[in-house]
Short mmCIF file of C-alpha atoms in Angstrom, two decimals:
data_model
loop_
_atom_site.label_atom_id
_atom_site.label_comp_id
_atom_site.label_asym_id
_atom_site.label_seq_id
_atom_site.Cartn_x
_atom_site.Cartn_y
_atom_site.Cartn_z
CA MET D 1 -21.90 35.47 2.14
CA THR D 2 -18.74 34.86 4.20
CA LYS D 3 -16.76 31.68 3.53
CA LEU D 4 -15.56 29.83 6.62
CA GLU D 5 -13.02 27.08 7.14
CA LEU D 6 -13.87 24.90 10.13
CA THR D 7 -11.67 22.14 11.55
CA PHE D 8 -13.31 18.96 12.79
CA ALA D 9 -11.22 16.93 15.25
CA LEU D 10 -12.35 13.32 14.79
CA ARG D 11 -12.18 11.00 17.81
CA GLN D 12 -8.96 8.98 17.66
CA GLN D 13 -8.29 5.36 18.53
CA ASN D 14 -5.67 3.90 20.88
CA VAL D 15 -4.75 7.17 22.65
CA ASP D 16 -3.78 5.24 25.83
CA GLN D 17 -1.51 3.00 23.77
CA LEU D 18 0.04 6.08 22.13
CA GLU D 19 0.83 7.55 25.56
CA HIS D 20 2.33 4.24 26.73
CA LEU D 21 4.52 4.01 23.61
CA LEU D 22 5.66 7.62 23.96
CA LEU D 23 6.84 7.04 27.51
CA LEU D 24 8.70 3.86 26.47
CA VAL D 25 10.58 5.47 23.56
CA SER D 26 11.40 8.52 25.76
CA ASP D 27 12.72 6.65 28.81
CA PRO D 28 16.46 5.72 28.76
CA LYS D 29 15.70 2.84 31.14
CA SER D 30 13.39 1.25 28.55
CA ALA D 31 14.57 -1.26 25.94
CA GLN D 32 12.49 0.72 23.44
CA TYR D 33 14.28 4.02 24.12
CA GLY D 34 14.85 5.97 20.90
CA LYS D 35 12.85 3.51 18.76
CA HIS D 36 10.62 6.23 17.37
CA LEU D 37 7.64 5.66 15.10
CA THR D 38 7.17 6.93 11.57
CA LEU D 39 4.20 9.16 10.77
CA GLN D 40 2.64 6.21 8.91
CA GLU D 41 2.94 4.05 12.05
CA VAL D 42 1.40 6.83 14.16
CA ALA D 43 -1.44 7.13 11.64
CA ALA D 44 -2.13 3.36 11.77
CA LEU D 45 -2.32 3.60 15.57
CA VAL D 46 -4.58 6.64 16.08
CA ARG D 47 -6.60 6.79 12.84
CA PRO D 48 -10.32 7.19 13.65
CA SER D 49 -12.44 4.09 13.19
CA GLN D 50 -14.27 3.52 9.92
CA LEU D 51 -17.53 4.15 11.79
CA THR D 52 -16.32 7.52 13.09
CA GLN D 53 -15.16 8.64 9.64
CA LYS D 54 -18.42 7.47 8.05
CA VAL D 55 -20.71 9.12 10.63
CA VAL D 56 -18.90 12.49 10.51
CA ARG D 57 -18.70 12.60 6.71
CA HIS D 58 -22.35 11.61 6.36
CA TRP D 59 -23.36 14.33 8.83
CA LEU D 60 -21.38 16.95 6.90
CA GLN D 61 -22.69 15.79 3.51
CA SER D 62 -26.29 15.83 4.76
CA HIS D 63 -25.81 19.58 5.29
CA GLY D 64 -24.26 20.04 1.84
CA VAL D 65 -20.66 20.24 3.15
CA THR D 66 -18.49 18.45 0.59
CA ASP D 67 -15.40 20.69 0.26
CA CYS D 68 -13.28 18.90 2.89
CA GLN D 69 -9.58 18.06 3.14
CA THR D 70 -8.13 15.47 5.48
CA ILE D 71 -4.54 14.83 6.59
CA LEU D 72 -2.29 11.75 6.64
CA THR D 73 -3.46 10.62 10.08
CA GLN D 74 -7.11 11.11 9.00
CA ASP D 75 -8.04 12.50 12.45
CA PHE D 76 -8.82 16.04 11.26
CA LEU D 77 -11.11 17.32 8.53
CA GLN D 78 -10.90 20.91 7.29
CA CYS D 79 -14.10 21.93 5.52
CA THR D 80 -15.07 25.10 3.70
CA MET D 81 -18.66 26.35 3.87
CA ASN D 82 -20.58 29.58 4.18
CA THR D 83 -21.88 31.00 7.47
CA GLN D 84 -25.47 29.96 6.78
CA VAL D 85 -24.49 26.30 6.35
CA ALA D 86 -22.24 26.41 9.44
CA GLU D 87 -25.04 27.83 11.56
CA ALA D 88 -27.37 25.03 10.40
CA LEU D 89 -24.68 22.40 11.01
CA LEU D 90 -23.88 23.62 14.54
CA PRO D 91 -27.16 24.85 16.12
CA GLY D 92 -26.69 27.64 18.64
CA ILE D 93 -23.84 29.47 16.93
CA GLU D 94 -24.15 32.85 15.29
CA PHE D 95 -21.16 34.20 13.39
CA HIS D 96 -20.13 37.85 13.47
CA ARG D 97 -17.13 39.72 12.11
CA TYR D 98 -14.77 41.17 14.71
CA VAL D 99 -11.85 43.49 14.04
CA ARG D 100 -8.98 43.61 16.51
CA ASP D 101 -5.61 45.29 15.98
CA GLY D 102 -6.50 45.70 12.32
CA ILE D 103 -7.12 41.96 11.86
CA SER D 104 -10.57 40.80 10.77
CA LEU D 105 -11.92 37.58 12.32
CA VAL D 106 -15.20 35.72 11.98
CA ARG D 107 -16.27 34.02 15.23
CA SER D 108 -19.33 33.03 17.24
CA SER D 109 -19.72 34.17 20.84
CA SER D 110 -22.39 31.55 21.57
CA ALA D 111 -22.00 27.81 22.20
CA TYR D 112 -22.75 25.20 19.54
CA HIS D 113 -24.56 21.88 19.80
CA VAL D 114 -23.83 18.68 17.90
CA HIS D 115 -26.35 15.87 17.45
CA GLU D 116 -25.69 13.12 20.01
CA ASP D 117 -25.13 10.54 17.23
CA VAL D 118 -22.18 12.65 16.02
CA LEU D 119 -20.98 13.93 19.39
CA GLN D 120 -19.27 10.67 20.37
CA HIS D 121 -17.18 10.82 17.18
CA LEU D 122 -15.86 14.39 17.58
CA ASP D 123 -13.45 16.00 20.06
CA PHE D 124 -14.11 19.61 19.04
CA VAL D 125 -14.80 21.93 16.11
CA GLY D 126 -12.09 24.56 15.54
CA GLY D 127 -12.60 28.00 14.02
CA VAL D 128 -15.86 28.70 15.83
CA HIS D 129 -15.08 30.43 19.13
CA ARG D 130 -11.44 31.00 19.79
CA PHE D 131 -9.85 34.37 19.18
CA PRO D 132 -6.09 34.16 18.84
CA PRO D 133 -4.67 35.26 22.20
CA LYS D 134 -2.98 38.62 22.19
CA GLY D 135 0.75 38.07 22.00
CA GLN D 136 2.90 39.76 24.58
CA ASP D 137 3.67 43.24 23.26
CA LEU D 138 7.46 43.17 23.22
CA ASN D 139 7.51 46.86 22.37
CA GLU D 140 5.61 47.49 25.63
CA VAL D 141 8.19 45.47 27.57
CA LEU D 142 10.91 47.38 25.76
CA THR D 143 9.43 50.71 26.91
CA LYS D 144 9.14 49.48 30.52
CA ARG D 145 12.77 48.31 30.55
CA ARG D 146 13.92 51.67 29.17
CA ARG D 147 11.97 53.53 31.84
CA SER D 148 13.42 51.34 34.56
CA GLY D 149 16.94 52.45 33.62
CA ALA D 150 17.80 49.10 32.04
CA LYS D 151 20.06 50.82 29.51
CA PHE D 152 23.05 50.31 31.81
CA HIS D 153 23.55 46.62 31.19
CA LEU D 154 25.68 44.23 29.25
CA GLY D 155 22.83 43.09 26.99
CA ASN D 156 22.43 39.54 25.72
CA THR D 157 23.95 38.73 22.34
CA PRO D 158 25.01 35.39 20.84
CA ALA D 159 28.51 35.98 22.29
CA THR D 160 27.12 36.51 25.81
CA LEU D 161 24.92 33.42 25.61
CA ARG D 162 27.65 31.23 24.14
CA SER D 163 30.00 32.38 26.90
CA ARG D 164 27.50 31.75 29.72
CA TYR D 165 26.45 28.32 28.45
CA ASN D 166 30.03 27.27 27.57
CA LEU D 167 29.64 26.95 23.80
CA THR D 168 32.93 27.26 21.91
CA ALA D 169 33.40 28.43 18.32
CA ALA D 170 33.60 24.73 17.38
CA ASP D 171 30.13 24.02 18.81
CA VAL D 172 28.14 24.34 15.60
CA GLY D 173 26.08 21.88 13.57
CA SER D 174 27.57 19.59 10.94
CA ALA D 175 25.27 16.54 10.68
CA GLN D 176 23.55 16.03 7.31
CA ASN D 177 20.10 15.08 8.60
CA ASN D 178 19.62 17.74 11.28
CA SER D 179 17.16 20.64 11.31
CA GLN D 180 15.26 22.89 13.73
CA ALA D 181 12.20 25.13 13.49
CA VAL D 182 10.32 28.05 14.98
CA ALA D 183 6.57 28.47 14.63
CA GLN D 184 5.06 31.94 14.45
CA PHE D 185 1.44 32.97 14.80
CA LEU D 186 -0.50 36.17 15.40
CA GLU D 187 0.60 37.93 12.19
CA GLN D 188 4.29 37.70 13.10
CA PHE D 189 6.83 37.66 10.25
CA TYR D 190 10.61 37.71 9.99
CA HIS D 191 12.59 39.51 7.28
CA PRO D 192 15.55 37.76 5.61
CA ALA D 193 17.48 41.06 5.55
CA ASP D 194 17.19 41.34 9.35
CA LEU D 195 18.60 37.84 9.85
CA ALA D 196 21.51 38.58 7.51
CA GLU D 197 22.24 41.87 9.30
CA PHE D 198 22.02 40.18 12.72
CA MET D 199 24.56 37.52 11.73
CA THR D 200 26.89 40.19 10.27
CA LEU D 201 26.79 42.10 13.58
CA PHE D 202 26.72 39.25 16.09
CA GLY D 203 27.73 36.00 14.36
CA ARG D 204 31.32 36.63 13.30
CA SER D 205 32.94 34.42 15.95
CA PHE D 206 31.28 31.14 14.90
CA GLN D 207 30.24 29.34 11.72
CA HIS D 208 26.57 30.02 10.96
CA LEU D 209 23.87 30.16 8.33
CA SER D 210 22.35 33.52 7.36
CA LYS D 211 19.28 32.23 5.52
CA ILE D 212 16.21 30.24 6.51
CA ASP D 213 16.18 26.80 4.90
CA ARG D 214 12.41 26.63 4.37
CA VAL D 215 9.30 28.71 5.08
CA VAL D 216 6.12 26.67 5.55
CA GLY D 217 3.08 28.89 5.10
CA VAL D 218 2.78 32.43 3.80
CA GLN D 219 5.03 35.22 5.00
CA GLY D 220 3.16 38.51 5.33
CA ALA D 221 4.40 41.75 3.83
CA GLY D 222 5.05 44.91 5.82
CA LYS D 223 7.13 45.45 8.92
CA ALA D 224 8.98 42.62 10.60
CA GLY D 225 7.61 41.37 13.93
CA LEU D 226 9.95 41.78 16.90
CA GLU D 227 8.87 38.36 18.25
CA ALA D 228 9.52 36.66 14.90
CA SER D 229 12.93 38.31 14.53
CA LEU D 230 13.87 37.25 18.07
CA ASP D 231 12.89 33.59 17.52
CA VAL D 232 14.75 33.18 14.25
CA GLU D 233 17.90 35.09 15.20
CA TYR D 234 18.47 33.26 18.48
CA ILE D 235 17.68 29.68 17.49
CA MET D 236 20.06 30.17 14.52
CA SER D 237 22.87 31.72 16.57
CA THR D 238 22.65 29.13 19.37
CA GLY D 239 21.87 26.12 17.16
CA ALA D 240 24.43 27.59 14.76
CA ASN D 241 24.95 26.19 11.27
CA ILE D 242 21.85 23.98 11.54
CA PRO D 243 19.21 24.29 8.77
CA THR D 244 16.18 26.12 10.17
CA TRP D 245 12.54 26.21 9.09
CA VAL D 246 9.92 28.82 9.84
CA PHE D 247 6.28 27.75 10.19
CA THR D 248 4.22 30.87 9.68
CA ASN D 249 0.54 31.82 9.71
CA PRO D 250 -1.01 30.78 6.38
CA GLY D 251 -3.96 33.14 7.05
CA ARG D 252 -6.21 31.88 4.23
CA HIS D 253 -9.51 32.32 6.07
CA GLU D 254 -10.81 34.65 8.73
CA THR D 255 -11.94 31.62 10.74
CA GLN D 256 -8.59 29.88 10.70
CA GLU D 257 -6.77 29.30 13.99
CA PRO D 258 -3.04 29.57 13.22
CA PHE D 259 -1.96 27.38 16.15
CA LEU D 260 -4.35 24.60 15.15
CA GLN D 261 -3.16 24.94 11.56
CA TRP D 262 0.43 24.33 12.71
CA MET D 263 -0.63 21.23 14.65
CA LEU D 264 -2.29 19.83 11.51
CA LEU D 265 0.85 20.44 9.48
CA LEU D 266 2.88 18.34 11.94
CA SER D 267 0.51 15.41 11.32
CA ASN D 268 0.63 15.84 7.56
CA MET D 269 4.39 16.07 6.91
CA THR D 270 6.58 13.00 6.98
CA ASP D 271 9.81 15.00 6.97
CA ILE D 272 9.93 17.80 9.55
CA PRO D 273 12.62 19.30 11.83
CA TRP D 274 13.60 17.52 15.04
CA VAL D 275 13.28 20.52 17.38
CA HIS D 276 10.41 23.06 17.35
CA THR D 277 10.29 26.13 19.59
CA ILE D 278 7.08 28.11 20.07
CA SER D 279 6.48 31.33 22.02
CA TYR D 280 2.72 31.10 22.30
CA GLY D 281 0.24 30.54 25.09
CA ASP D 282 -3.25 31.05 26.45
CA ASP D 283 -4.78 30.90 29.92
CA GLU D 284 -5.95 27.36 30.68
CA ASP D 285 -9.27 28.70 31.95
CA SER D 286 -10.01 30.35 28.59
CA LEU D 287 -9.96 27.00 26.75
CA SER D 288 -12.20 23.94 26.83
CA SER D 289 -10.74 20.83 28.44
CA ALA D 290 -11.75 18.81 25.33
CA TYR D 291 -9.62 21.13 23.17
CA MET D 292 -6.60 20.95 25.51
CA MET D 293 -6.83 17.16 25.87
CA ARG D 294 -6.87 16.73 22.11
CA ILE D 295 -3.96 19.15 21.55
CA ASN D 296 -2.10 17.20 24.24
CA THR D 297 -2.61 14.05 22.14
CA GLU D 298 -1.19 15.91 19.14
CA PHE D 299 1.97 16.60 21.18
CA MET D 300 2.17 12.86 21.97
CA LYS D 301 1.96 12.10 18.24
CA ALA D 302 4.95 14.39 17.63
CA GLY D 303 6.99 13.07 20.57
CA VAL D 304 6.61 9.42 19.61
CA ARG D 305 8.13 10.34 16.22
CA GLY D 306 11.27 11.69 17.94
CA ILE D 307 10.34 15.37 17.69
CA SER D 308 11.15 17.74 20.58
CA ILE D 309 8.56 20.48 21.15
CA LEU D 310 9.48 23.42 23.38
CA PHE D 311 7.05 26.08 24.60
CA ALA D 312 7.76 29.35 26.39
CA SER D 313 6.42 29.29 29.96
CA GLY D 314 4.91 32.78 29.59
CA ASP D 315 5.74 36.22 30.97
CA SER D 316 3.21 36.62 33.79
CA GLY D 317 4.94 34.67 36.56
CA ALA D 318 2.38 32.48 38.33
CA GLY D 319 -0.41 34.59 36.77
CA CYS D 320 -3.53 35.69 38.61
CA ARG D 321 -7.17 34.79 38.19
CA HIS D 322 -9.71 36.90 40.06
CA LEU D 323 -12.42 34.62 41.40
CA THR D 324 -15.71 35.51 43.09
CA LYS D 325 -15.93 37.05 46.58
CA GLY D 326 -12.59 38.80 46.21
CA GLU D 327 -10.63 35.53 46.17
CA ASN D 328 -7.76 34.91 43.76
CA SER D 329 -5.82 31.96 42.40
CA PHE D 330 -2.79 31.53 40.19
CA ARG D 331 -3.45 31.19 36.47
CA PRO D 332 -1.60 28.43 34.57
CA SER D 333 -0.91 28.75 30.85
CA PHE D 334 -1.44 26.24 28.05
CA PRO D 335 0.37 24.67 26.13
CA ALA D 336 3.10 25.38 28.75
CA SER D 337 1.12 23.14 31.14
CA SER D 338 0.98 20.15 28.78
CA PRO D 339 2.81 17.11 30.21
CA TYR D 340 4.12 16.28 26.71
CA VAL D 341 6.06 19.41 25.85
CA THR D 342 9.26 20.78 27.37
CA THR D 343 8.50 24.17 28.90
CA VAL D 344 11.18 26.88 29.15
CA GLY D 345 11.30 29.53 31.88
CA GLY D 346 13.46 32.64 32.19
CA THR D 347 16.45 33.98 34.14
CA SER D 348 18.52 37.15 34.47
CA PHE D 349 22.18 37.73 35.30
CA LYS D 350 22.75 38.46 38.99
CA ASN D 351 25.16 41.18 37.94
CA PRO D 352 23.91 42.83 34.73
CA PHE D 353 27.35 44.24 33.95
CA LYS D 354 29.13 40.92 33.34
CA VAL D 355 28.58 37.23 32.62
CA THR D 356 27.84 35.90 36.10
CA TYR D 357 25.53 33.35 37.65
CA GLU D 358 21.81 33.55 36.98
CA VAL D 359 18.81 34.38 39.14
CA THR D 360 15.07 34.21 38.45
CA ASP D 361 13.59 36.64 35.95
CA TYR D 362 10.50 37.86 37.84
CA ILE D 363 8.30 37.45 34.73
CA SER D 364 9.21 33.75 34.24
CA GLY D 365 5.96 31.78 33.85
CA GLY D 366 5.48 28.76 36.07
CA GLY D 367 3.04 26.88 38.24
CA PHE D 368 0.69 23.90 38.33
CA SER D 369 -1.94 22.85 35.79
CA ASN D 370 -5.60 22.72 36.76
CA VAL D 371 -6.30 20.37 33.82
CA PHE D 372 -3.44 17.86 33.55
CA LYS D 373 -2.42 15.63 36.43
CA MET D 374 1.22 15.52 37.46
CA PRO D 375 3.04 13.03 35.19
CA ASP D 376 4.96 10.22 36.87
CA TYR D 377 8.30 11.42 35.48
CA GLN D 378 8.23 14.57 37.66
CA VAL D 379 6.48 13.41 40.86
CA GLY D 380 9.70 12.96 42.88
CA ALA D 381 11.16 16.33 41.88
CA VAL D 382 7.97 18.32 42.46
CA GLU D 383 7.07 16.66 45.75
CA GLY D 384 10.64 17.34 46.88
CA TYR D 385 10.13 21.05 46.17
CA LEU D 386 6.73 21.21 47.89
CA LYS D 387 8.11 19.52 51.02
CA ALA D 388 11.43 21.34 51.24
CA VAL D 389 10.56 24.96 50.50
CA PRO D 390 9.26 27.05 53.38
CA GLY D 391 6.72 29.82 52.86
CA LEU D 392 4.89 28.40 49.84
CA PRO D 393 1.85 30.32 48.60
CA PRO D 394 -1.47 29.17 50.18
CA LYS D 395 -2.71 25.83 48.78
CA THR D 396 -5.91 27.57 47.62
CA TYR D 397 -3.87 29.36 44.94
CA PHE D 398 -2.61 26.30 43.05
CA ASN D 399 -3.30 22.63 42.33
CA THR D 400 -0.59 20.64 44.13
CA SER D 401 -1.40 17.50 42.09
CA GLY D 402 -1.22 19.17 38.65
CA ARG D 403 1.47 19.05 35.97
CA ALA D 404 4.14 21.47 37.21
CA TYR D 405 6.21 23.66 34.89
CA PRO D 406 8.67 24.89 33.61
CA ASP D 407 11.14 22.06 33.04
CA ILE D 408 14.25 24.09 32.13
CA ALA D 409 15.20 27.76 31.67
CA ALA D 410 17.63 30.20 30.03
CA LEU D 411 18.36 33.92 30.07
CA SER D 412 15.24 35.87 29.14
CA ASP D 413 15.97 39.57 29.52
CA ASN D 414 17.82 42.36 27.71
CA TYR D 415 18.39 40.74 24.31
CA TRP D 416 19.69 42.54 21.25
CA VAL D 417 17.49 41.90 18.20
CA VAL D 418 17.70 43.23 14.64
CA THR D 419 14.32 44.19 13.23
CA ASP D 420 13.69 46.37 10.17
CA ARG D 421 17.51 46.46 9.78
CA VAL D 422 17.95 48.22 13.13
CA PRO D 423 19.62 46.64 16.22
CA ILE D 424 17.27 47.04 19.20
CA PRO D 425 18.26 46.33 22.83
CA TRP D 426 16.17 45.49 25.94
CA VAL D 427 14.00 42.80 24.30
CA SER D 428 12.85 40.38 27.00
CA GLY D 429 10.58 37.43 27.70
CA THR D 430 10.55 33.64 27.75
CA SER D 431 10.11 33.98 23.98
CA ALA D 432 13.86 34.75 24.09
CA SER D 433 14.91 31.85 26.35
CA THR D 434 12.93 29.22 24.42
CA PRO D 435 14.78 29.40 21.05
CA VAL D 436 18.09 29.47 22.97
CA VAL D 437 17.29 26.15 24.68
CA GLY D 438 15.96 24.84 21.35
CA GLY D 439 19.23 25.69 19.61
CA ILE D 440 21.24 23.92 22.32
CA LEU D 441 19.10 20.77 22.02
CA SER D 442 19.61 20.90 18.23
CA LEU D 443 23.39 20.93 18.78
CA ILE D 444 23.04 17.88 21.06
CA ASN D 445 20.93 16.14 18.40
CA ASP D 446 23.70 16.96 15.93
CA GLN D 447 26.28 15.10 18.01
CA ARG D 448 23.87 12.20 18.51
CA PHE D 449 23.31 11.90 14.75
CA LEU D 450 27.08 11.91 14.11
CA LYS D 451 27.32 8.93 16.49
CA GLY D 452 24.44 7.11 14.81
CA LEU D 453 22.03 7.72 17.70
CA PRO D 454 18.37 8.72 17.34
CA SER D 455 17.05 12.22 18.10
CA LEU D 456 16.32 13.26 21.70
CA GLY D 457 12.59 13.33 21.01
CA PHE D 458 10.38 14.02 24.03
CA LEU D 459 13.01 15.14 26.53
CA ASN D 460 11.20 15.34 29.88
CA PRO D 461 11.51 11.75 31.22
CA ARG D 462 15.27 11.86 30.59
CA LEU D 463 15.62 15.43 31.85
CA TYR D 464 14.01 14.54 35.18
CA GLN D 465 16.13 11.39 35.50
CA LEU D 466 19.26 13.56 35.15
CA GLN D 467 18.13 15.44 38.30
CA GLY D 468 19.93 18.63 37.28
CA GLN D 469 23.05 17.02 35.82
CA GLY D 470 24.38 19.19 32.98
CA LEU D 471 22.48 22.28 34.16
CA PHE D 472 23.26 25.38 36.21
CA ASP D 473 20.89 25.32 39.18
CA VAL D 474 19.10 28.63 39.74
CA THR D 475 18.28 29.07 43.42
CA ASP D 476 17.75 32.81 43.87
CA GLY D 477 14.64 34.93 43.24
CA CYS D 478 10.86 34.67 42.91
CA HIS D 479 8.36 35.42 40.17
CA LEU D 480 5.31 37.67 40.24
CA SER D 481 1.68 36.79 40.89
CA CYS D 482 -1.53 38.27 42.38
CA LEU D 483 -1.32 41.70 43.96
CA ASP D 484 -3.39 40.94 47.04
CA GLU D 485 -3.02 40.76 50.81
CA GLN D 486 -2.26 37.05 50.95
CA VAL D 487 0.59 36.71 48.43
CA GLN D 488 1.43 40.41 47.86
CA GLY D 489 2.52 39.98 44.26
CA GLN D 490 4.85 37.03 44.88
CA GLY D 491 4.32 33.61 43.32
CA PHE D 492 6.81 30.76 43.72
CA CYS D 493 10.52 31.10 44.48
CA ALA D 494 13.55 29.33 43.04
CA ALA D 495 15.19 26.64 45.18
CA PRO D 496 17.89 23.96 44.90
CA SER D 497 17.05 21.27 42.30
CA TRP D 498 13.72 21.64 40.46
CA ASP D 499 11.39 24.60 41.08
CA PRO D 500 8.26 26.01 39.33
CA VAL D 501 10.08 29.19 38.24
CA THR D 502 13.22 27.96 36.44
CA GLY D 503 12.68 24.18 36.30
CA TRP D 504 15.96 22.29 36.68
CA GLY D 505 18.00 25.37 35.71
CA THR D 506 19.89 26.55 32.63
CA PRO D 507 22.11 24.61 30.18
CA ASN D 508 25.80 24.00 30.79
CA TYR D 509 26.38 22.78 27.23
CA PRO D 510 29.47 20.51 27.59
CA ALA D 511 28.04 18.78 30.68
CA LEU D 512 24.56 18.47 29.19
CA LEU D 513 26.02 17.14 25.94
CA ALA D 514 27.95 14.50 27.86
CA ALA D 515 24.85 13.52 29.84
CA LEU D 516 22.64 13.24 26.74
CA VAL D 517 25.08 11.67 24.28
CA LEU D 518 27.45 9.41 26.16
CA GLU D 519 25.13 6.78 27.61
CA LYS D 520 22.88 6.07 24.63
#
């Protein structure tokens, strides 16, 4: 009989207070700015009530489920059981084995029910329904770029990026207590030999590290993943000389959700890196609102501790959802649409033959959430865009009152990556721009630490207060969307100041450093 590992998200306490505290410690105008909480303080705030813990544990034990692990914040339980027990515990579900891309998963396609006495104490049960989303096939993008004649271009390397964003050879990490991380899911692994080879080829002009500081989880054997290689090589060549961790898919059970597993690790480790970059996303409409709301709270828990979490905005532009009666709407992505992460879009060089100014990369994900309301920190910027830009897509395509993203951007096309010891050009996507921005924020943290200042933490309130200061504004180009008569494949377009394609623009490191270090 198949063994399952299910994750029970217990209802937390004081979530409104957590949100209030996060905004205070993240706002430079607040007296509490930078006064981050420890994990123990977060746990004391959100820990489920004694009643909640008692009811859920009693319910599990009454079905013979006793093999459960909790975490420091006590708001998740991970329990091992067989399929027969799980189906009795959660009436309505029926587990089957599915094989996709050579990976075996055990999931239920039908909805589950929880007794009403327990329902009020749970947010969701993980490991039941969700299939990991298919990652963007970078090899497919690679083939498309080759076919489009993209071989005649400069290509993005650490030297190109450091030149464009005004990083000198001296702009490398040196603080003792600094670190950064990438998180990798979907059976993606990096190879140490690829990282070493990449730094030999592309890292000679600046001081750097050629080894990962720590791997959390289990690295798979076999071929390196292009996505994983890209993440590691570019956060470590932009955030150069800063110790870097890799969170990787532990893959212990066929029911495990790697993304959820990573979220639990964040709440169970007192000492973790200050900046995390993740190239992962799912359509909002494929997820339950209860799941997204709870994951959003997990991002708040990280932010209030002074941790910066960056997500790629996605590679489908505004996206497209085909509704009934031939109508369409744009399709926002989560976690990119969470108000409590910093979301990174993508750009291209206007002239691909030299380091010039940037324009929109047509794939750059962006838009408006259908789940999360627009946070106060961005209302002025977003309303300014909606009022000032002529020729917006029809209002029926997007939610004008939703959280708008991305927040910032960087170059996202034609990267050189070393994978399986071979340098490969034409690698593209916001999974390239995200570790670049992450590395730059790590360098800024480094300078803050040397001055005795706290980490940047949740960046967005401060980023929107800067109103583009320290960034190159991207004002040219549009991204893709629905191929229909009304929008004809065009989503939103870049504009002066903030826009839902490139956010506030791309980093001008010396100016951004001055803006984020000098005042506080």
